[in-house]
mmCIF file of C-alpha atoms in Angstrom:
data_model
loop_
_atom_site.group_PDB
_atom_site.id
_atom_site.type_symbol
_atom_site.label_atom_id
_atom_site.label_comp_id
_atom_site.label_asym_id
_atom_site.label_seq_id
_atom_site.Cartn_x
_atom_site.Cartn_y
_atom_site.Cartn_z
ATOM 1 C CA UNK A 1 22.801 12.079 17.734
ATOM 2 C CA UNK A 2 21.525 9.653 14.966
ATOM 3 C CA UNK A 3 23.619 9.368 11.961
ATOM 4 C CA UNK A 4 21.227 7.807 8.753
ATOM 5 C CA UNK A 5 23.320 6.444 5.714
ATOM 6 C CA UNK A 6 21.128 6.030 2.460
ATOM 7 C CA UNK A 7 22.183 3.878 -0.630
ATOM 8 C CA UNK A 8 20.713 1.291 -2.696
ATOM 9 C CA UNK A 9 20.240 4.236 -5.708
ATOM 10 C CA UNK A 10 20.861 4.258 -9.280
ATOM 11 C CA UNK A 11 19.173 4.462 -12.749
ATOM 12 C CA UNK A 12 16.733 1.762 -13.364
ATOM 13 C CA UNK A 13 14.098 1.359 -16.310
ATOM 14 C CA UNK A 14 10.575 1.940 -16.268
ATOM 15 C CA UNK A 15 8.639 -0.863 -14.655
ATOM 16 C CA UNK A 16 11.841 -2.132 -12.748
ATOM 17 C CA UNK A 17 12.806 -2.291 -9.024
ATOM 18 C CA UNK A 18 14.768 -0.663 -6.788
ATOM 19 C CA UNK A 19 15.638 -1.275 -2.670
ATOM 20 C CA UNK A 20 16.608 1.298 -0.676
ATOM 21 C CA UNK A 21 18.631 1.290 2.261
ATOM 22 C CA UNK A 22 19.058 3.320 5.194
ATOM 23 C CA UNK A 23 21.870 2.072 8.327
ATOM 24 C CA UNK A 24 21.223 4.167 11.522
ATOM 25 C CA UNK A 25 24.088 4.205 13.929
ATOM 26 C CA UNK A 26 24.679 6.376 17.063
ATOM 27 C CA UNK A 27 22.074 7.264 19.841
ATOM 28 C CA UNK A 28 19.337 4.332 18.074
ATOM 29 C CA UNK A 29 17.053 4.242 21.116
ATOM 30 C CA UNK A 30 13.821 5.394 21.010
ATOM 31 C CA UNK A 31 13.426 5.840 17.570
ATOM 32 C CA UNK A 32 9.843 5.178 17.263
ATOM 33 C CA UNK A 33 9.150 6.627 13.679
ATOM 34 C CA UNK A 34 10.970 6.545 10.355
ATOM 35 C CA UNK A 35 10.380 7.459 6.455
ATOM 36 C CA UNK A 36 11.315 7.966 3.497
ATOM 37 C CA UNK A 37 10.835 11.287 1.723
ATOM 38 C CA UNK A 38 11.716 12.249 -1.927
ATOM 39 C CA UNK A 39 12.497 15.784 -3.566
ATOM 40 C CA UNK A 40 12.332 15.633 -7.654
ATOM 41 C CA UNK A 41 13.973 18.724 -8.928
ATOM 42 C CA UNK A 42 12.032 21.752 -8.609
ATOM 43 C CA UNK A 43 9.232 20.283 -6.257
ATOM 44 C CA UNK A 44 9.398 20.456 -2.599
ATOM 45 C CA UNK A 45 10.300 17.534 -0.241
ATOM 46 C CA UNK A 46 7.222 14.643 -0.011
ATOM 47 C CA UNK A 47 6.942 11.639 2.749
ATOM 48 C CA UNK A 48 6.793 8.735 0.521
ATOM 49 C CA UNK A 49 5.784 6.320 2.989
ATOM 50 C CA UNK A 50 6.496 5.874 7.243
ATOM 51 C CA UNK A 51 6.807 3.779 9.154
ATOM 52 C CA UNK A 52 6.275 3.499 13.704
ATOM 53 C CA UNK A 53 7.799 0.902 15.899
ATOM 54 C CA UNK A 54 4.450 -0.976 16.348
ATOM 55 C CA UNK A 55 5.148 -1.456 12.315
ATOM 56 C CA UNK A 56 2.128 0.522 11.274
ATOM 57 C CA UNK A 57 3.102 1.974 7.844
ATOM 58 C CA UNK A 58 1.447 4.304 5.879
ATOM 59 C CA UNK A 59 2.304 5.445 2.319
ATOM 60 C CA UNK A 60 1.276 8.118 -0.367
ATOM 61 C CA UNK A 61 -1.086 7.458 -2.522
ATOM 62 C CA UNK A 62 0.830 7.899 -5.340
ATOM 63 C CA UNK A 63 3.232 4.473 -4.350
ATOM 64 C CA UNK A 64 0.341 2.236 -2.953
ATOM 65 C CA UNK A 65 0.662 -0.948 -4.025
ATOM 66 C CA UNK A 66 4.331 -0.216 -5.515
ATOM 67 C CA UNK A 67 6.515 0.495 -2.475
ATOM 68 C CA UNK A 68 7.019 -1.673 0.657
ATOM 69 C CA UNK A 69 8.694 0.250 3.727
ATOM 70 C CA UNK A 70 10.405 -1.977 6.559
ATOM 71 C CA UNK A 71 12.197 -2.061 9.498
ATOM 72 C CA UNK A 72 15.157 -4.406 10.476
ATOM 73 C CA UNK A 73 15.857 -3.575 14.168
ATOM 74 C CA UNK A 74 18.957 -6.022 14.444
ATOM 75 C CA UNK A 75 20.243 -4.975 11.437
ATOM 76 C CA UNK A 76 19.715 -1.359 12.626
ATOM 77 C CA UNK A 77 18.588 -1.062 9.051
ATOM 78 C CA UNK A 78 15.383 0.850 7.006
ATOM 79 C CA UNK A 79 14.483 -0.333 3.894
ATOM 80 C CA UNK A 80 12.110 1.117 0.592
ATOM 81 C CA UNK A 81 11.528 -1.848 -1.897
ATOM 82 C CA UNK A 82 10.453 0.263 -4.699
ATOM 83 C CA UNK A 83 8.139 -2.072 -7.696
ATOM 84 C CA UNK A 84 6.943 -0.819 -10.770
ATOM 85 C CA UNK A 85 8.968 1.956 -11.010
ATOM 86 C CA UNK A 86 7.662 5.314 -13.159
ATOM 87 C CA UNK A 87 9.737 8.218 -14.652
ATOM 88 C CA UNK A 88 7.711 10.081 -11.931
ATOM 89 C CA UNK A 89 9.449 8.430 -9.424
ATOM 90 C CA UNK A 90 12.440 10.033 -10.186
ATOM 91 C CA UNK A 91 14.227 11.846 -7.091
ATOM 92 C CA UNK A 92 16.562 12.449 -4.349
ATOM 93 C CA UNK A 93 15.678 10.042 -1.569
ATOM 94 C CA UNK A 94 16.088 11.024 2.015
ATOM 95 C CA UNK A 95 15.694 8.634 4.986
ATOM 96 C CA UNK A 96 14.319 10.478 8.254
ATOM 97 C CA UNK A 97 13.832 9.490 11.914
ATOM 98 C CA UNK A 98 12.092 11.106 15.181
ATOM 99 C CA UNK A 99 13.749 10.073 18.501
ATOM 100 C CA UNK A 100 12.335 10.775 21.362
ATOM 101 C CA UNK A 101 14.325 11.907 23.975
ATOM 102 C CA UNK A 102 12.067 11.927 26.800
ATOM 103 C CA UNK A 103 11.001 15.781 26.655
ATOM 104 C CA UNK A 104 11.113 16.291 23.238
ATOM 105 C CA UNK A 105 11.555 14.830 19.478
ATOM 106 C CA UNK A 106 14.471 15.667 17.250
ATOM 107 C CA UNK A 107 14.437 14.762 13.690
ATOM 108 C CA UNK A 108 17.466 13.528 11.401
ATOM 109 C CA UNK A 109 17.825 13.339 8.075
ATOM 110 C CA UNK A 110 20.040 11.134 5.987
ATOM 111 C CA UNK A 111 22.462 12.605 2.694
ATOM 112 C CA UNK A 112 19.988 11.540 0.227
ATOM 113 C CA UNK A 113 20.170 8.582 -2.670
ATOM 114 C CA UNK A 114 19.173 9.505 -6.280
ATOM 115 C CA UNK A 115 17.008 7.538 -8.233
ATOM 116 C CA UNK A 116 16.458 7.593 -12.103
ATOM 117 C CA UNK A 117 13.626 5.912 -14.030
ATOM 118 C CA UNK A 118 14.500 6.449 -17.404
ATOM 119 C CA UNK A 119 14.979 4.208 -20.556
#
């Protein structure tokens, strides 16, 4: 089992920044992917960007250039520096990881951390 712990959330004002945490504890090996996904109210859940253990990280297009994912191994820790924050970005955000278990994946799913952009 992987337990995921999100915080780092709040209220912030358009054009400010935001970092997101996420502390994984438990059965950490062979984690070799982990995201962040958001859920605004009404809309279904989106990957907002990913991230592998070979540090390849991919992001939607809608938080290029605005969002940083990373990965602290020894700190057992994900982060989402979020930049230039937009009303839009306004959302529950979930941390996720796929362990691999040798036969099979199983995916996890943090509590979620809300984020406001408003003024």
């Amino acid at each position: 089992q992987v337990q995921l712990v999100e915080s780092g959330g709040g209220l912030v004002q358009p054009g400010g920044s935001l970092r997101l945490s996420c502390a994984y504890s438990g059965s950490i090996f062979n984690i070799p992917y982990m995201a962040w996904y958001r859920q605004a109210p009404g809309k279904e859940r989106e990957l907002v960007a990913s991230t592998t253990n070979n540090k390849i990280a991919d992001y939607a297009d809608s938080v290029k250039g605005r969002f940083t994912i990373s990965r602290n191994n020894a700190a057992n820790t994900l982060y989402l520096q979020m930049n230039s924050l937009k009303p839009e970005d306004t959302a529950i955000y979930y941390c996720h990881a796929k362990k691999y278990s040798g036969t099979r994946y199983s995916t996890y799913w943090g509590q979620g951390t809300q984020v406001t952009v408003s003024l």
